[in-house]
Structures are given as C-alpha cells and as structure tokens.
XYZ file of C-alpha atoms in Angstrom:
671
model
C 0.000 0.000 0.000
C 2.795 2.383 0.838
C 4.338 1.815 -2.554
C 1.049 2.523 -4.365
C 0.485 5.649 -2.301
C 4.021 6.823 -3.056
C 3.445 6.344 -6.820
C 0.215 8.353 -6.609
C 2.023 11.209 -4.867
C 4.821 11.158 -7.455
C 2.277 11.102 -10.278
C 0.385 13.986 -8.695
C 3.569 16.012 -8.339
C 4.520 15.232 -11.928
C 1.112 16.406 -13.154
C 1.444 19.564 -11.078
C 4.923 20.183 -12.515
C 3.618 19.700 -16.068
C 0.683 22.029 -15.405
C 3.069 24.596 -13.930
C 5.386 24.293 -16.924
C 2.466 24.700 -19.335
C 1.232 27.707 -17.357
C 4.701 29.313 -17.416
C 5.025 28.561 -21.128
C 1.638 30.138 -21.883
C 2.466 33.156 -19.735
C 5.840 33.569 -21.453
C 4.287 33.297 -24.905
C 1.609 35.838 -24.002
C 4.327 38.114 -22.605
C 6.415 37.738 -25.765
C 3.358 38.394 -27.927
C 2.523 41.547 -25.953
C 6.114 42.784 -26.220
C 6.148 42.109 -29.955
C 2.843 43.932 -30.322
C 4.246 46.911 -28.417
C 7.357 46.958 -30.615
C 5.306 46.830 -33.814
C 2.929 49.476 -32.538
C 5.802 51.813 -31.622
C 7.443 51.217 -34.997
C 4.197 51.978 -36.816
C 3.824 55.231 -34.870
C 7.360 56.339 -35.712
C 7.088 55.472 -39.380
C 3.584 56.796 -40.016
C 4.273 60.097 -38.242
C 7.553 60.471 -40.152
C 5.881 59.849 -43.502
C 2.966 62.147 -42.641
C 5.444 64.975 -42.039
C 7.173 64.258 -45.345
C 3.767 64.267 -47.004
C 3.274 67.835 -45.770
C 6.526 68.847 -47.442
C 5.578 67.053 -50.645
C 2.474 69.228 -50.811
C 4.845 72.080 -51.704
C 5.925 70.092 -54.741
C 2.322 69.510 -55.793
C 1.453 73.156 -55.271
C 4.328 74.341 -57.453
C 3.537 71.706 -60.043
C -0.058 72.928 -60.313
C 1.045 76.564 -60.473
C 3.375 75.752 -63.350
C 0.752 73.660 -65.103
C -2.038 76.201 -64.960
C -0.330 79.607 -64.833
C 1.493 80.567 -68.055
C 3.289 83.444 -66.351
C 4.982 80.977 -63.994
C 7.953 80.380 -66.286
C 8.663 84.067 -66.803
C 8.212 84.767 -63.110
C 10.566 81.927 -62.246
C 13.130 83.283 -64.675
C 12.989 86.638 -62.916
C 13.461 84.937 -59.560
C 16.329 82.775 -60.801
C 18.074 85.629 -62.562
C 18.372 87.353 -59.196
C 19.866 84.278 -57.526
C 23.408 83.547 -58.632
C 25.366 80.419 -57.921
C 26.955 80.084 -54.495
C 30.306 79.547 -56.196
C 30.007 82.902 -57.965
C 29.595 84.770 -54.703
C 32.665 85.970 -52.871
C 30.969 86.382 -49.528
C 32.696 88.057 -46.615
C 33.395 85.740 -43.709
C 32.904 87.010 -40.177
C 34.591 85.835 -37.002
C 32.431 83.483 -34.957
C 32.232 83.686 -31.186
C 32.974 80.690 -28.994
C 35.504 77.906 -29.338
C 36.755 76.918 -32.773
C 38.997 73.954 -33.500
C 42.648 74.887 -33.793
C 43.398 72.927 -36.932
C 44.323 74.105 -40.403
C 43.166 72.607 -43.683
C 44.462 73.120 -47.171
C 43.909 71.840 -50.673
C 44.399 69.089 -51.581
C 42.719 67.407 -48.614
C 44.884 64.564 -47.313
C 44.329 61.582 -45.018
C 46.094 63.507 -42.232
C 43.414 66.211 -42.516
C 40.708 63.543 -42.252
C 42.259 62.202 -39.054
C 42.331 65.717 -37.569
C 38.708 66.366 -38.527
C 37.513 63.106 -37.006
C 39.348 63.902 -33.779
C 37.737 67.357 -33.663
C 34.225 66.294 -34.645
C 33.954 63.472 -32.144
C 34.415 65.910 -29.230
C 31.419 67.379 -27.475
C 33.010 70.827 -27.140
C 35.075 72.933 -29.524
C 34.075 70.784 -32.480
C 33.508 73.571 -35.002
C 35.889 74.198 -37.857
C 36.773 77.773 -38.707
C 34.200 78.999 -41.273
C 36.938 79.541 -43.871
C 37.691 75.805 -43.796
C 34.003 74.961 -44.076
C 33.882 77.186 -47.176
C 37.017 75.554 -48.550
C 35.535 72.042 -48.278
C 32.166 73.065 -49.749
C 33.683 75.000 -52.650
C 36.198 72.311 -53.602
C 33.563 69.582 -53.358
C 31.076 71.497 -55.538
C 33.731 72.185 -58.188
C 34.738 68.534 -58.304
C 31.204 67.081 -58.185
C 30.178 69.376 -61.035
C 32.480 67.388 -63.341
C 30.884 64.048 -62.425
C 28.158 62.274 -64.458
C 24.562 61.959 -63.210
C 25.192 58.288 -62.448
C 28.535 57.251 -60.983
C 30.099 54.216 -62.668
C 31.529 52.091 -59.840
C 33.657 49.005 -60.369
C 35.164 46.269 -58.214
C 37.749 45.379 -60.866
C 40.590 46.777 -58.755
C 39.207 46.698 -55.213
C 37.420 43.321 -55.488
C 34.762 44.710 -53.137
C 32.754 47.844 -52.293
C 30.967 49.088 -49.148
C 27.534 50.723 -49.345
C 26.031 52.889 -46.595
C 22.447 54.101 -46.357
C 20.862 57.066 -44.587
C 22.976 58.680 -41.846
C 20.683 61.630 -41.056
C 23.161 63.621 -39.018
C 24.241 60.626 -36.911
C 27.966 61.233 -36.755
C 28.462 58.414 -34.260
C 27.207 55.893 -36.827
C 29.480 57.227 -39.559
C 32.478 56.986 -37.235
C 31.499 53.424 -36.276
C 31.414 52.453 -39.968
C 34.818 54.028 -40.635
C 36.252 52.416 -37.487
C 34.904 48.940 -38.273
C 35.412 49.004 -42.032
C 38.405 51.328 -42.412
C 38.908 54.606 -44.233
C 38.269 54.676 -47.997
C 41.099 53.685 -50.316
C 41.607 52.214 -53.761
C 41.073 48.775 -52.224
C 38.213 49.909 -49.935
C 35.751 52.088 -51.903
C 32.463 53.391 -50.472
C 29.092 54.429 -51.866
C 27.102 56.694 -49.509
C 23.490 56.573 -50.620
C 22.052 59.977 -49.641
C 20.245 61.581 -46.680
C 23.395 62.715 -44.927
C 21.685 65.538 -43.005
C 18.469 66.489 -41.133
C 16.899 65.009 -37.982
C 20.217 64.305 -36.226
C 22.202 67.069 -34.497
C 25.511 66.476 -36.295
C 24.432 66.788 -39.923
C 26.992 69.451 -40.765
C 29.856 67.366 -39.405
C 28.610 64.299 -41.300
C 28.315 66.303 -44.518
C 31.714 67.961 -44.198
C 33.428 64.685 -43.309
C 31.862 62.864 -46.287
C 32.833 65.664 -48.664
C 36.370 65.658 -47.246
C 36.597 61.895 -47.723
C 35.493 62.400 -51.323
C 38.134 65.092 -51.869
C 40.871 63.035 -50.236
C 39.917 59.780 -51.994
C 38.102 60.916 -55.173
C 38.198 57.498 -56.841
C 37.082 55.631 -53.733
C 34.129 57.668 -52.412
C 30.849 58.024 -54.324
C 28.123 60.299 -52.916
C 24.535 59.873 -54.137
C 21.923 62.558 -53.583
C 18.986 61.791 -51.286
C 15.613 63.486 -50.874
C 16.933 65.379 -47.813
C 19.734 67.009 -49.783
C 17.241 69.771 -50.459
C 16.900 73.175 -48.775
C 13.102 72.861 -48.605
C 13.457 69.666 -46.560
C 16.286 71.184 -44.505
C 14.051 74.085 -43.460
C 11.597 71.625 -41.929
C 13.823 68.918 -40.534
C 16.524 70.845 -38.723
C 19.637 71.158 -40.876
C 19.169 74.872 -41.596
C 18.644 75.516 -37.868
C 21.756 73.468 -37.136
C 23.925 75.543 -39.495
C 22.455 78.786 -38.131
C 23.209 77.674 -34.577
C 26.805 76.653 -35.293
C 27.707 79.587 -37.557
C 25.257 82.404 -36.687
C 27.295 85.114 -38.454
C 28.068 83.150 -41.615
C 25.142 80.771 -42.032
C 23.587 82.454 -45.095
C 26.764 82.223 -47.125
C 27.471 78.671 -45.951
C 23.933 77.573 -46.832
C 24.334 79.003 -50.339
C 27.478 76.887 -50.748
C 25.683 73.828 -49.365
C 22.948 74.354 -51.974
C 25.668 74.434 -54.602
C 26.947 71.043 -53.443
C 23.394 69.645 -53.462
C 22.791 70.639 -57.062
C 25.888 68.779 -58.275
C 25.528 65.587 -56.228
C 25.036 62.690 -58.692
C 21.615 61.018 -58.707
C 22.816 57.442 -58.254
C 25.481 54.843 -59.006
C 25.767 51.774 -61.215
C 28.031 49.017 -59.924
C 29.748 46.758 -62.471
C 26.953 47.644 -64.936
C 24.747 45.214 -63.024
C 23.533 46.868 -59.801
C 21.733 50.202 -59.550
C 22.215 52.165 -56.317
C 19.741 55.041 -55.814
C 18.276 56.637 -52.731
C 14.577 55.828 -53.147
C 13.813 53.532 -56.043
C 12.129 53.833 -59.422
C 8.767 53.773 -61.183
C 7.395 52.048 -64.262
C 8.426 55.135 -66.258
C 11.988 55.480 -64.917
C 14.472 55.627 -67.774
C 18.160 55.493 -66.878
C 19.195 56.835 -70.285
C 17.042 59.905 -69.699
C 18.401 60.290 -66.142
C 21.950 60.199 -67.529
C 21.127 63.115 -69.861
C 19.379 65.408 -67.337
C 20.999 68.747 -66.515
C 20.986 68.098 -62.768
C 22.530 71.513 -62.076
C 19.062 73.032 -62.534
C 17.719 71.188 -59.520
C 19.073 73.151 -56.571
C 15.908 72.014 -54.814
C 13.932 69.014 -55.995
C 10.804 70.208 -54.200
C 10.932 73.641 -55.845
C 10.835 73.580 -59.650
C 13.693 75.015 -61.688
C 12.495 77.693 -64.116
C 15.428 78.739 -66.251
C 16.546 80.075 -69.624
C 13.081 81.003 -70.819
C 12.011 77.361 -71.082
C 9.068 75.696 -69.394
C 9.858 73.027 -66.845
C 10.072 69.540 -68.338
C 7.740 67.829 -65.878
C 8.565 64.352 -67.206
C 12.236 65.001 -66.470
C 11.390 66.387 -63.050
C 9.331 63.282 -62.310
C 12.287 61.050 -63.162
C 14.320 62.665 -60.382
C 11.397 62.588 -57.958
C 10.824 58.886 -58.497
C 14.443 57.841 -57.852
C 14.593 60.038 -54.720
C 11.220 59.354 -53.096
C 9.866 55.918 -54.111
C 9.402 52.813 -51.934
C 8.895 49.110 -52.753
C 5.596 47.385 -51.956
C 4.687 43.713 -51.635
C 1.713 43.906 -54.002
C 1.962 44.106 -57.770
C 1.791 47.332 -59.745
C 3.074 50.876 -59.524
C 0.986 53.605 -57.902
C 1.455 57.057 -56.322
C 2.981 56.887 -52.840
C 0.121 58.363 -50.813
C 1.886 57.824 -47.496
C 4.853 60.052 -48.358
C 2.941 62.244 -50.796
C 5.663 61.921 -53.464
C 7.231 59.237 -55.607
C 5.576 55.855 -56.098
C 5.122 52.441 -54.560
C 6.553 49.870 -56.955
C 5.750 46.178 -56.851
C 7.649 42.994 -57.812
C 6.377 43.144 -61.409
C 7.657 46.730 -61.783
C 11.032 45.640 -60.406
C 11.238 42.663 -62.768
C 10.395 44.808 -65.780
C 12.826 47.564 -64.765
C 15.726 45.159 -64.238
C 15.070 43.368 -67.514
C 14.792 46.647 -69.443
C 18.137 47.921 -68.137
C 19.931 44.541 -67.927
C 20.445 44.791 -64.171
C 20.667 42.052 -61.530
C 19.184 43.949 -58.582
C 18.729 47.386 -56.993
C 20.120 48.756 -53.725
C 18.217 51.622 -52.139
C 17.820 53.329 -48.740
C 15.152 55.902 -47.739
C 13.394 53.686 -45.142
C 14.446 52.897 -41.592
C 14.471 49.141 -40.966
C 14.606 47.477 -37.510
C 17.667 45.419 -38.481
C 19.283 48.033 -40.730
C 18.536 46.164 -43.947
C 15.781 44.274 -45.735
C 15.289 42.123 -48.839
C 12.196 42.475 -51.018
C 10.957 41.363 -54.431
C 12.661 37.972 -54.443
C 15.901 39.542 -53.137
C 16.072 41.898 -56.114
C 15.485 45.045 -54.039
C 17.745 45.557 -51.012
C 17.193 48.377 -48.520
C 20.204 49.535 -46.487
C 19.843 52.021 -43.608
C 22.905 53.094 -41.621
C 21.535 55.281 -38.793
C 21.126 53.219 -35.625
C 18.965 54.435 -32.717
C 17.200 56.482 -35.396
C 13.897 57.087 -33.626
C 15.142 56.557 -30.068
C 17.860 54.697 -28.156
C 17.358 51.026 -28.932
C 14.743 51.580 -31.658
C 16.756 49.997 -34.487
C 20.112 48.721 -35.657
C 22.132 50.392 -38.382
C 23.903 48.440 -41.096
C 26.286 48.717 -43.999
C 26.809 46.178 -46.738
C 29.842 44.884 -48.578
C 29.684 43.388 -52.048
C 32.482 41.277 -53.484
C 33.386 41.199 -57.161
C 30.672 38.565 -57.665
C 28.208 41.089 -56.191
C 27.299 38.793 -53.308
C 26.098 40.990 -50.395
C 27.422 40.704 -46.860
C 25.933 42.811 -44.042
C 27.367 44.249 -40.837
C 24.833 45.366 -38.222
C 25.715 47.704 -35.370
C 24.334 49.897 -32.622
C 26.339 52.997 -31.716
C 26.669 54.283 -28.132
C 26.123 50.697 -27.003
C 27.206 51.417 -23.414
C 24.153 53.624 -22.928
C 21.804 50.782 -23.859
C 23.770 48.192 -21.890
C 23.086 50.171 -18.736
C 19.352 49.756 -19.303
C 17.154 46.752 -18.657
C 14.906 45.424 -21.432
C 11.936 47.056 -19.731
C 13.738 50.403 -19.576
C 14.727 50.188 -23.258
C 11.148 49.422 -24.228
C 9.990 52.325 -22.064
C 12.337 54.769 -23.796
C 11.251 53.667 -27.274
C 7.580 53.703 -26.296
C 7.781 57.161 -24.712
C 9.629 58.536 -27.730
C 6.906 57.142 -29.990
C 4.130 58.654 -27.866
C 5.920 61.990 -27.811
C 6.243 62.044 -31.608
C 2.591 61.101 -31.974
C 1.337 63.662 -29.446
C 3.297 66.461 -31.137
C 1.715 65.502 -34.453
C -1.732 65.393 -32.824
C -1.265 68.896 -31.392
C -1.328 70.218 -34.943
C -4.957 69.035 -35.058
C -5.903 69.738 -31.453
C -8.829 72.066 -32.147
C -10.231 69.729 -34.783
C -9.974 66.788 -32.401
C -11.894 68.538 -29.634
C -14.547 69.769 -32.047
C -15.092 66.267 -33.406
C -15.093 64.672 -29.942
C -17.787 67.091 -28.773
C -20.022 66.175 -31.703
C -20.324 62.699 -30.183
C -20.728 64.042 -26.635
C -23.954 66.125 -26.610
C -24.238 65.827 -22.806
C -20.737 67.275 -22.276
C -19.792 64.263 -20.154
C -16.222 64.164 -21.437
C -16.602 60.517 -22.466
C -17.464 58.774 -25.742
C -17.411 55.158 -26.903
C -14.146 53.535 -27.934
C -15.381 53.124 -31.520
C -16.210 56.818 -31.808
C -12.911 57.857 -30.219
C -10.977 55.707 -32.692
C -13.031 57.067 -35.592
C -12.306 60.677 -34.607
C -8.598 60.013 -34.094
C -8.216 58.469 -37.540
C -10.505 60.838 -39.446
C -8.696 63.908 -38.096
C -5.054 62.740 -38.047
C -5.223 60.285 -40.983
C -2.234 58.396 -39.580
C -3.543 54.839 -40.032
C -2.585 53.695 -36.513
C -4.043 50.936 -34.265
C -5.963 53.393 -32.092
C -7.631 50.746 -29.907
C -4.210 49.552 -28.780
C -3.175 53.155 -28.122
C -6.294 54.114 -26.160
C -4.795 53.414 -22.732
C -1.708 55.479 -23.569
C -3.516 58.437 -25.118
C -6.409 58.464 -22.659
C -4.826 56.931 -19.537
C -6.956 55.658 -16.695
C -10.231 55.285 -18.611
C -12.410 52.165 -18.379
C -12.815 49.503 -21.048
C -16.247 50.638 -22.218
C -15.671 54.317 -22.947
C -12.878 56.826 -23.458
C -12.374 60.037 -21.509
C -11.304 62.185 -24.438
C -10.559 65.125 -22.121
C -7.506 63.209 -20.957
C -6.331 62.877 -24.559
C -6.573 66.646 -24.939
C -4.956 67.224 -21.533
C -1.975 65.117 -22.605
C -1.522 67.353 -25.658
C -1.493 70.408 -23.367
C 1.232 69.138 -21.035
C 4.516 71.024 -20.882
C 6.597 68.192 -22.342
C 4.449 67.964 -25.494
C 4.091 71.720 -25.938
C 7.856 72.162 -25.557
C 8.499 69.415 -28.093
C 6.136 71.159 -30.498
C 7.926 74.478 -29.959
C 11.298 72.819 -30.608
C 10.043 71.435 -33.910
C 9.238 73.209 -37.146
C 5.826 73.375 -38.779
C 5.254 73.431 -42.532
C 4.393 77.109 -42.222
C 7.625 77.799 -40.354
C 9.588 75.834 -42.935
C 7.977 77.620 -45.859
C 8.560 81.007 -44.256
C 12.156 80.078 -43.455
C 12.695 79.032 -47.055
C 11.721 82.417 -48.449
C 12.856 81.544 -51.965
C 9.728 79.380 -52.303
C 7.479 82.235 -51.214
C 9.291 84.646 -53.510
C 8.678 82.307 -56.436
C 4.955 82.176 -55.606
C 4.882 85.962 -55.289
C 6.544 86.435 -58.703
C 4.151 83.974 -60.322
C 1.107 85.881 -59.064
C 2.718 89.238 -59.896
C 1.908 88.876 -63.622
C 3.162 92.330 -64.722
C 6.360 92.051 -62.607
C 5.698 95.406 -60.961
C 6.894 94.168 -57.591
C 3.357 94.447 -56.220
C 0.310 92.212 -56.477
C -2.968 93.952 -57.238
C -6.393 92.580 -56.343
C -6.992 91.866 -60.051
C -3.831 89.760 -60.174
C -4.909 87.913 -57.052
C -8.325 87.313 -58.614
C -6.822 85.853 -61.809
C -4.615 83.565 -59.772
C -7.559 82.470 -57.626
C -9.671 81.761 -60.724
C -7.015 79.321 -61.891
C -6.627 77.764 -58.447
C -10.390 77.342 -57.956
C -10.734 75.796 -61.425
C -7.813 73.407 -61.279
C -7.168 73.011 -57.540
C -10.600 72.966 -55.879
C -10.314 73.228 -52.129
C -12.258 74.025 -48.993
C -12.358 77.802 -49.571
C -14.607 79.658 -51.997
C -13.313 82.376 -54.307
C -14.793 85.121 -52.106
C -13.158 83.681 -48.996
C -9.765 83.534 -50.714
C -10.132 87.091 -52.011
C -10.874 88.266 -48.494
C -7.706 86.566 -47.257
C -5.771 88.329 -50.039
C -7.182 91.697 -48.949
C -5.973 90.973 -45.423
C -2.398 90.784 -46.768
C -2.589 94.482 -47.681
C -1.202 95.626 -44.345
C -0.774 99.325 -45.229
C -4.128 99.620 -47.017
C -2.792 100.922 -50.338
C -4.693 98.343 -52.383
C -1.550 96.388 -53.301
C 0.609 93.752 -51.680
C 4.396 93.981 -51.950
C 6.833 91.161 -51.201
C 7.394 92.212 -47.577
C 3.654 92.254 -46.895
C 3.322 88.874 -48.616
C 6.018 87.310 -46.436
C 4.725 89.012 -43.303
C 1.243 87.606 -43.933
C 2.613 84.063 -43.609
C 4.346 84.912 -40.350
C 1.275 86.651 -38.937
C -1.060 83.825 -39.903
C 1.056 81.365 -37.941
C 1.219 83.805 -35.018
C -2.563 84.180 -35.147
C -2.958 80.398 -35.050
C -0.805 80.196 -31.925
C -2.729 83.040 -30.275
C -5.986 81.210 -30.980
C -4.573 78.119 -29.287
C -3.572 80.114 -26.201
C -6.986 81.793 -26.043
C -8.642 78.413 -26.300
C -6.532 77.048 -23.452
C -7.481 80.011 -21.276
C -11.118 79.404 -22.104
C -10.811 75.741 -21.169
C -9.276 76.610 -17.815
C -12.476 78.418 -16.799
C -14.822 75.690 -17.989
C -17.247 74.445 -15.358
C -16.994 70.851 -16.479
C -16.442 68.525 -13.526
C -13.793 66.618 -15.419
C -11.764 69.690 -16.272
C -11.897 70.856 -12.653
C -10.001 67.750 -11.582
C -6.932 67.174 -13.757
C -6.129 63.498 -14.128
C -3.182 62.171 -12.135
C -2.743 59.513 -14.818
C -2.108 62.179 -17.476
C 0.387 63.982 -15.244
C 2.162 60.700 -14.497
C 2.344 59.777 -18.193
C 3.696 63.215 -19.140
C 6.339 62.933 -16.410
C 7.325 59.474 -17.667
C 7.651 60.749 -21.239
C 9.747 63.676 -20.058
C 12.163 61.484 -18.060
C 12.522 58.839 -20.765
C 13.280 61.172 -23.672
C 16.184 63.084 -22.139
C 19.353 62.703 -24.235
C 22.780 63.001 -22.622
C 25.416 64.100 -25.132
C 28.905 62.676 -24.773
C 32.107 62.581 -26.766
C 31.757 59.996 -29.527
C 33.744 56.811 -29.089
C 33.496 54.670 -32.267
C 34.607 51.621 -30.294
C 31.514 52.022 -28.107
C 29.352 49.913 -30.355
C 27.871 46.475 -30.767
C 28.398 44.978 -34.215
C 27.962 41.601 -35.848
C 28.262 40.160 -39.328
C 25.094 38.867 -40.958
C 25.208 36.080 -43.512
C 23.728 36.632 -46.928
C 20.074 35.745 -47.268
C 19.650 32.718 -49.479
C-alpha cells in the first residue's frame, strides 16, 4: 500500500509540474506576444508620423507643379526669380569671425588623409568641435567644383578593389558614420564606399557628417561616391533641422554657408551603377523610370527638388522632373503594380512586377536603395532583387533599431554588418527600460503631431458628446482620431496610452486633450518646425509664388492679379475655400491699405497667420481653464504621471563619440 500511495504522490507532483510548466510557457508566450505587439505598434507610430510629415513637405511640390501647369506666367516669373539668384560659387561672400571655441586645426587643398584624421578627432568631441568657417567654405567650394564634373550616375567598379561598401541614410548621426569608418576602415583604392544619400536632417551632427563625407570624397576621389537623397534639399532642410543646425553653429556666416551647401546639393550625382549590373539610388524607381534619360538630365538646374527650376526662358520639363522625384522618393511594396505613394505624398510604390520589368529593361541584376528605416538596418524584397540599407542606428530613439552597412564582393554577393552605436548607454538599461524609452519617444512624436490638429480633435469629440460628459465610446474615439489625423494607426491599442486611466467601455477624451497640453508635449512642439515655419524660413519658395502671381512684374500684387490667380486655383485646384473667402484673405495681406501687396507684406502675412494660429490656441486654453466641467476641474493624475514618464525617458545626454563604443555583428547573406 505504501508503494502505491508513493506512486500516486509522485504522479500527482509530476502532473502539477507539467501544469506549472504549461502555465509558465503560456504566460511567457503571451508576454512575448505583448512585447512584440508593443514593438510593432511603436514602430508603426514612428514610421507613419515620419511619412505624414514628409507628405506635408511634398504638398509644396504639388502646389508648385499645379502653379506651373495652370499659370502661363509661372515660367517668366521663375526666370525673374532665378536671374536674381546667382550660384553660391560665384559669390565671394565676406566671412565674419564666430564667437565661442573653434577647433585649432588648419586645412588646405588638396585634402589629405592627415586632414581627415584631424577632422575626425575634432568632430567626435562634445566641445570645440567647429571648424573655422573659412575651412568649411574651402571644403564646400572644392567639393562642388569637383562634383560638377561628375556624371549623373557614378560608374563604380570592383575590378581593382574586389569589393565595395555601401552605406544608407545617416541623417546627421555622426556616431554611426564613425562606427562604420572604425569597423570598415577609411576609404582607399582597395576599400571604396558608396554613400546613398540623406546625410543631413533630424540628427544634431548633420553638418559634421556632410563635411566629413565631402572631405573623404576630396581626399579619396576614386574611392568615395556620394549619391543625392531626398533630404539634400533646402526645402526639406528648413523643416527637418539642418538649416537651424547651421544657423546655430555659424550664426554670423550661415547664409553664405547655406548658399554653398545648396551648390553642393545641385551637383551631387543622382545614383550609381556598380559593375553595370547593380543600380544604387536613394529611393527607387517607377514604371516610367528611364536610366538613359536620367543620364542626360541637366541636374545643375535642380538646386531644390521640391521647388521647380524655371530657367533660360524654357518651361519646366515635368517628365524630367518626375524622373528625379521617383528615384529620390519611391518605396517598394509587396503587391503588384506601380501607384502614387500616398503615405509620403511623393514618388511611387513599386511592386515585384515593376522591379522585374525595370531590371530586364536595363539589364540589371538587382537594386540597392535606402530611404526607409528598418529594424535590423537592412531588408530584402521582391525575391531579393530590391535591397534596402539604412545606416543610422537608434534612429527614432535609443534602442529603436540597428544600423547596417553592406559589402559586395566582385561577384556582387552581399554581406551585411549590423551595429548599434553608443552601445554602453543601452547596456546600462534593462529590457523594460529600453522598451519604455522607445515607447515614450513614440508617444511623444505622436502627441506632437496630434497637437497640430488639437482644435479639430476637440470639435469632433464634442459632436459625439452632446451631454458634455467628457466621455465617448471607444469606436467613436478611434473614428475621430483616424478621421482627423489620418495616420492609419491601431488606435484601440493606443487608447490606454492616449487616454490613460479610462475604463474599457468608454474613453475620456478630455484626458487625450490634456496630454496634448502638457509642458513636455508643448515644448516638443515648440522645438520642432511646422510646414508654415519651414515655408517662411525658405523664403525663396514664397518669392517664387509671389513672382508667379505678380503677372506684370511690378513688384506688387494687385487685387486683379490675385483674382486671376484664384480663378485658376479654384478651377484646377478645388479646395475648402470659396473664391470670395480667398479674395478676403488676399485683402488681409494688404497691411498698409494701399490696395496692393508687396513682397514684404506677402512674407509678413505668412508669419502673422502662424502667429494668429498660436494666439488662438492660447486663447482656447485660457477658455478651457475656466470651464465648469467637472472633469476639467479635476486634472487626471494619470495624465500627469504619463507626461512625467515621457519627459524622463526622452532626455538625451550628449557625450564625446567613441566609435569603439558599439555592438556589431556580421550577418550572412540571405539565401
């Protein structure tokens, strides 16, 4: 009996152990699934918000395109504008002394490897990392002169080197560039590089990245190939930070330096062809992309890709312009076909069939492109015939993604190296802390984007809340969020984050609005740049519009000229405003009441309209503070706690860059 009883006990314990193991396994799988869902949700927020902002900028392109298409005087007006704007190389601007620390190094032409070593040592330091402006000018001028002699498509070969390294977007991430150079070595005849565009914007060290890449090109002209990206464009720079960066680092010389930077942009080649078999371009291509046509384009006309070139009394060749747009802005898609890229607002989505046809037409094996951040730094698509390479690690936030570069041997077999820069910072964090940082950064980006639509959100919420309870159903909350922001996000999953502390049956939308009004979100909005700010900062775009409307080139726009322009816009670009409403807005631009609008009044109107918008927001906030609603009388602790968490988790500590402070590993080729 004792033996039987003992077996029963052992069997019972075994069953309990199995049940416990199954329970732990189920819990772990659920935990893993939740973590994966959080990661995907955060990634979708980052990417959709990023593309929505680029879509705003692309609207400038569409606006100019429609002006050119429907206003005959556009060409002549553009000629007048361009005739007044000479090349940056033709200007002999006066350089002024800059205050603060400047690096005590001297550069001279030709740039040598020793100069590169000095620049890297200077740039990696947190303090005193600015070159003297005369050396910045020297690098920009020499690079523009040299690039001007290059073809539209670089011809790259592995005949001598037996291999080539390709880097994707760097976006002002100097630490990633230094990691690549540390791991892979400086360029040489046996170690050539192709850098595939988007060197600047978003990151804080875009100028250093740009100057270092140009210096590498000057020092190793047959081993460094620089392709233009969609962010090598002053219109994009006005929105995404590079212009502000240059102004901050060289406040007394920034205008002249920016004119030289524009000159470099205009002469950057549009892509590279490796061994006549692999195309390397920043974005991609469309079903109408023609490499022979791209080779023949006068790329010097395109100082800005988003602002049309109107030169030499000739109308803009829109088909030619579209060729450049498609190689700079396009993205691959899994489905067949080729269609306008609605997410970015420019370029196309191209499918596997488009890729197959393009490769066959141009006798190519595959295409390497960048333009999209990928979690692992690279991605294969279209049966491995489209490879995306992205070289900026920690792009959205610390721990958000790996960067990568790729090496191709003379058989064009790809080999990838993944890395994360500033690895010591992430090593100090637990997995939960890393997830928290990425999640908070995503919420911050999203909330800043939502603030642009704050008034619309509240108005729509209140339509579904006739009793002024402050709560609506989850379905209605999700509908409002998507219909107003148009971001295509999983709003049900985000409900608890954007309306913290609400129950499972309804959503307290007041808490969503309160989150948008917290200091951390409002400060982040103030630190950013709106489309209006960017357009005003890039006054050349506004001047072009002014000259187009000013049909008689008198330097003033009359009401009749406004009316003719509006007639064309209403006919060909129907919008939300009637002709009378637009005429009234034009009258409001006449600040001195003389019946005409000069250029200063035109520019000032844009500044004042943005100021008026901000004043309306402040007035609305004051009005809300006096509301008698019970909910608004008791601010939610959950909102305050969330805002505090976001604030703590998005603080960035700047340090000297140590290229050895990285995690890197080789990745085998995908079969």
